[in-house]
Structures are given as structure tokens and as C-alpha cells.
Amino acid sequence: MVNVTRVYTRTGDDGTTALGDLGRTSKNDPRLVAYADTDETNSVIGVALACGNLPRDVQEVLTRIQNDLFDVGADLAMPLRASYEWEPLRT
């Protein structure tokens, strides 16, 4: 039997949630919807790839899209800054 452990941090009770740098943003921030949709799309592609029976060229395109979606999701999870300490992956 699986034992489900419940985790309550209570950090979101004030209507905010953590970003990738542990900063906080409103749960109404449009970025949250965007990266949730990005993550869901990425998951659907993963299921399609796992089910198999796709032509090789389709697998390659979906794999590339999936990798790009991981990058987009990571970008959306980070707060916007005027400048960064690293070179951007995409412009």
C-alpha cells in the first residue's frame, strides 16, 4: 500500500507562491498560468513519445520541442531582471 505524506508549507496562504529564485509572486501572476500550460504541454509530448509508434522524424521534432519547452518553463519560473549575470540562452 502506498502511504501518501501530506506536505503543508503554509507559505502560499497569503496568496503568493515561490519562483525559481525563491522570490515570491502573486498566485494571479499570468506567468504561473503560462508555465503551468507549458509544463502540461511538455507532459503530453512525453506521453506521446513514451507510447511509441511515431515516425523517427516526428520523434525528433517532438524531442526538440520538449527540450525547448523545458527552457521556456525555466525562464517563466524566474523573475524578470534588468540585467543578468549570465548570457541569455535565447533572445
PDB file of C-alpha atoms in Angstrom:
ATOM      1  CA  MET A   1       0.000   0.000   0.000  1.00  0.00           C
ATOM      2  CA  VAL A   2       1.237   3.480  -0.846  1.00  0.00           C
ATOM      3  CA  ASN A   3       1.482   5.881   2.071  1.00  0.00           C
ATOM      4  CA  VAL A   4       0.816   9.449   0.929  1.00  0.00           C
ATOM      5  CA  THR A   5       2.604  12.007   3.056  1.00  0.00           C
ATOM      6  CA  ARG A   6       0.950  15.391   3.042  1.00  0.00           C
ATOM      7  CA  VAL A   7       3.164  18.440   2.949  1.00  0.00           C
ATOM      8  CA  TYR A   8       1.848  21.782   4.106  1.00  0.00           C
ATOM      9  CA  THR A   9       4.286  24.663   3.953  1.00  0.00           C
ATOM     10  CA  ARG A  10       1.686  27.366   4.590  1.00  0.00           C
ATOM     11  CA  THR A  11       3.874  29.709   2.538  1.00  0.00           C
ATOM     12  CA  GLY A  12       1.130  30.185  -0.048  1.00  0.00           C
ATOM     13  CA  ASP A  13      -1.631  31.048   2.377  1.00  0.00           C
ATOM     14  CA  ASP A  14      -1.069  34.764   1.736  1.00  0.00           C
ATOM     15  CA  GLY A  15      -1.897  34.400  -1.974  1.00  0.00           C
ATOM     16  CA  THR A  16       1.702  34.165  -3.175  1.00  0.00           C
ATOM     17  CA  THR A  17       3.890  31.364  -4.486  1.00  0.00           C
ATOM     18  CA  ALA A  18       7.625  30.865  -4.913  1.00  0.00           C
ATOM     19  CA  LEU A  19       9.519  31.497  -8.133  1.00  0.00           C
ATOM     20  CA  GLY A  20      12.692  29.733  -9.230  1.00  0.00           C
ATOM     21  CA  ASP A  21      14.928  32.089  -7.243  1.00  0.00           C
ATOM     22  CA  LEU A  22      12.736  31.588  -4.138  1.00  0.00           C
ATOM     23  CA  GLY A  23      11.278  35.072  -4.595  1.00  0.00           C
ATOM     24  CA  ARG A  24       7.514  35.402  -4.246  1.00  0.00           C
ATOM     25  CA  THR A  25       4.825  36.414  -6.719  1.00  0.00           C
ATOM     26  CA  SER A  26       1.048  36.601  -6.697  1.00  0.00           C
ATOM     27  CA  LYS A  27      -0.808  33.402  -7.477  1.00  0.00           C
ATOM     28  CA  ASN A  28      -2.671  35.532 -10.038  1.00  0.00           C
ATOM     29  CA  ASP A  29       0.547  36.252 -11.971  1.00  0.00           C
ATOM     30  CA  PRO A  30      -0.055  35.370 -15.654  1.00  0.00           C
ATOM     31  CA  ARG A  31       3.364  33.689 -15.693  1.00  0.00           C
ATOM     32  CA  LEU A  32       2.025  30.948 -13.429  1.00  0.00           C
ATOM     33  CA  VAL A  33      -0.656  30.077 -15.960  1.00  0.00           C
ATOM     34  CA  ALA A  34       1.928  30.241 -18.752  1.00  0.00           C
ATOM     35  CA  TYR A  35       4.391  27.882 -17.127  1.00  0.00           C
ATOM     36  CA  ALA A  36       1.651  25.536 -15.953  1.00  0.00           C
ATOM     37  CA  ASP A  37       0.413  25.305 -19.549  1.00  0.00           C
ATOM     38  CA  THR A  38       3.999  24.871 -20.747  1.00  0.00           C
ATOM     39  CA  ASP A  39       4.550  22.045 -18.250  1.00  0.00           C
ATOM     40  CA  GLU A  40       1.288  20.346 -19.207  1.00  0.00           C
ATOM     41  CA  THR A  41       2.141  20.538 -22.915  1.00  0.00           C
ATOM     42  CA  ASN A  42       5.580  19.124 -22.167  1.00  0.00           C
ATOM     43  CA  SER A  43       3.962  16.234 -20.282  1.00  0.00           C
ATOM     44  CA  VAL A  44       1.610  15.429 -23.156  1.00  0.00           C
ATOM     45  CA  ILE A  45       4.559  15.315 -25.553  1.00  0.00           C
ATOM     46  CA  GLY A  46       6.355  12.992 -23.130  1.00  0.00           C
ATOM     47  CA  VAL A  47       3.373  10.625 -23.092  1.00  0.00           C
ATOM     48  CA  ALA A  48       3.207  10.665 -26.903  1.00  0.00           C
ATOM     49  CA  LEU A  49       6.911   9.828 -27.110  1.00  0.00           C
ATOM     50  CA  ALA A  50       6.600   7.097 -24.471  1.00  0.00           C
ATOM     51  CA  CYS A  51       3.703   5.435 -26.288  1.00  0.00           C
ATOM     52  CA  GLY A  52       5.926   4.981 -29.327  1.00  0.00           C
ATOM     53  CA  ASN A  53       4.850   4.060 -32.841  1.00  0.00           C
ATOM     54  CA  LEU A  54       5.815   7.512 -34.102  1.00  0.00           C
ATOM     55  CA  PRO A  55       7.892   8.025 -37.228  1.00  0.00           C
ATOM     56  CA  ARG A  56      11.531   8.855 -36.475  1.00  0.00           C
ATOM     57  CA  ASP A  57      11.256  12.407 -37.852  1.00  0.00           C
ATOM     58  CA  VAL A  58       8.207  13.102 -35.657  1.00  0.00           C
ATOM     59  CA  GLN A  59      10.059  11.766 -32.595  1.00  0.00           C
ATOM     60  CA  GLU A  60      12.981  14.068 -33.342  1.00  0.00           C
ATOM     61  CA  VAL A  61      10.757  17.133 -33.725  1.00  0.00           C
ATOM     62  CA  LEU A  62       8.795  16.353 -30.554  1.00  0.00           C
ATOM     63  CA  THR A  63      12.006  15.784 -28.598  1.00  0.00           C
ATOM     64  CA  ARG A  64      13.336  19.170 -29.740  1.00  0.00           C
ATOM     65  CA  ILE A  65      10.049  20.871 -28.836  1.00  0.00           C
ATOM     66  CA  GLN A  66      10.089  19.170 -25.436  1.00  0.00           C
ATOM     67  CA  ASN A  67      13.619  20.432 -24.745  1.00  0.00           C
ATOM     68  CA  ASP A  68      12.613  23.949 -25.783  1.00  0.00           C
ATOM     69  CA  LEU A  69       9.563  23.788 -23.501  1.00  0.00           C
ATOM     70  CA  PHE A  70      11.799  22.873 -20.542  1.00  0.00           C
ATOM     71  CA  ASP A  71      13.834  26.019 -21.241  1.00  0.00           C
ATOM     72  CA  VAL A  72      10.707  28.171 -21.623  1.00  0.00           C
ATOM     73  CA  GLY A  73       9.291  26.828 -18.348  1.00  0.00           C
ATOM     74  CA  ALA A  74      12.549  27.584 -16.558  1.00  0.00           C
ATOM     75  CA  ASP A  75      12.569  31.120 -17.959  1.00  0.00           C
ATOM     76  CA  LEU A  76       8.971  31.700 -16.885  1.00  0.00           C
ATOM     77  CA  ALA A  77       9.735  30.472 -13.364  1.00  0.00           C
ATOM     78  CA  MET A  78      12.430  33.109 -12.887  1.00  0.00           C
ATOM     79  CA  PRO A  79      11.640  36.755 -12.122  1.00  0.00           C
ATOM     80  CA  LEU A  80      12.358  39.389 -14.749  1.00  0.00           C
ATOM     81  CA  ARG A  81      15.509  41.424 -14.190  1.00  0.00           C
ATOM     82  CA  ALA A  82      17.031  44.437 -15.930  1.00  0.00           C
ATOM     83  CA  SER A  83      20.335  42.550 -16.288  1.00  0.00           C
ATOM     84  CA  TYR A  84      21.645  39.063 -15.636  1.00  0.00           C
ATOM     85  CA  GLU A  85      24.957  37.589 -14.515  1.00  0.00           C
ATOM     86  CA  TRP A  86      24.939  35.163 -17.464  1.00  0.00           C
ATOM     87  CA  GLU A  87      24.380  35.273 -21.200  1.00  0.00           C
ATOM     88  CA  PRO A  88      20.784  34.559 -22.213  1.00  0.00           C
ATOM     89  CA  LEU A  89      20.144  31.219 -23.924  1.00  0.00           C
ATOM     90  CA  ARG A  90      17.528  32.801 -26.162  1.00  0.00           C
ATOM     91  CA  THR A  91      16.888  36.347 -27.330  1.00  0.00           C
TER      92      THR A  91
END
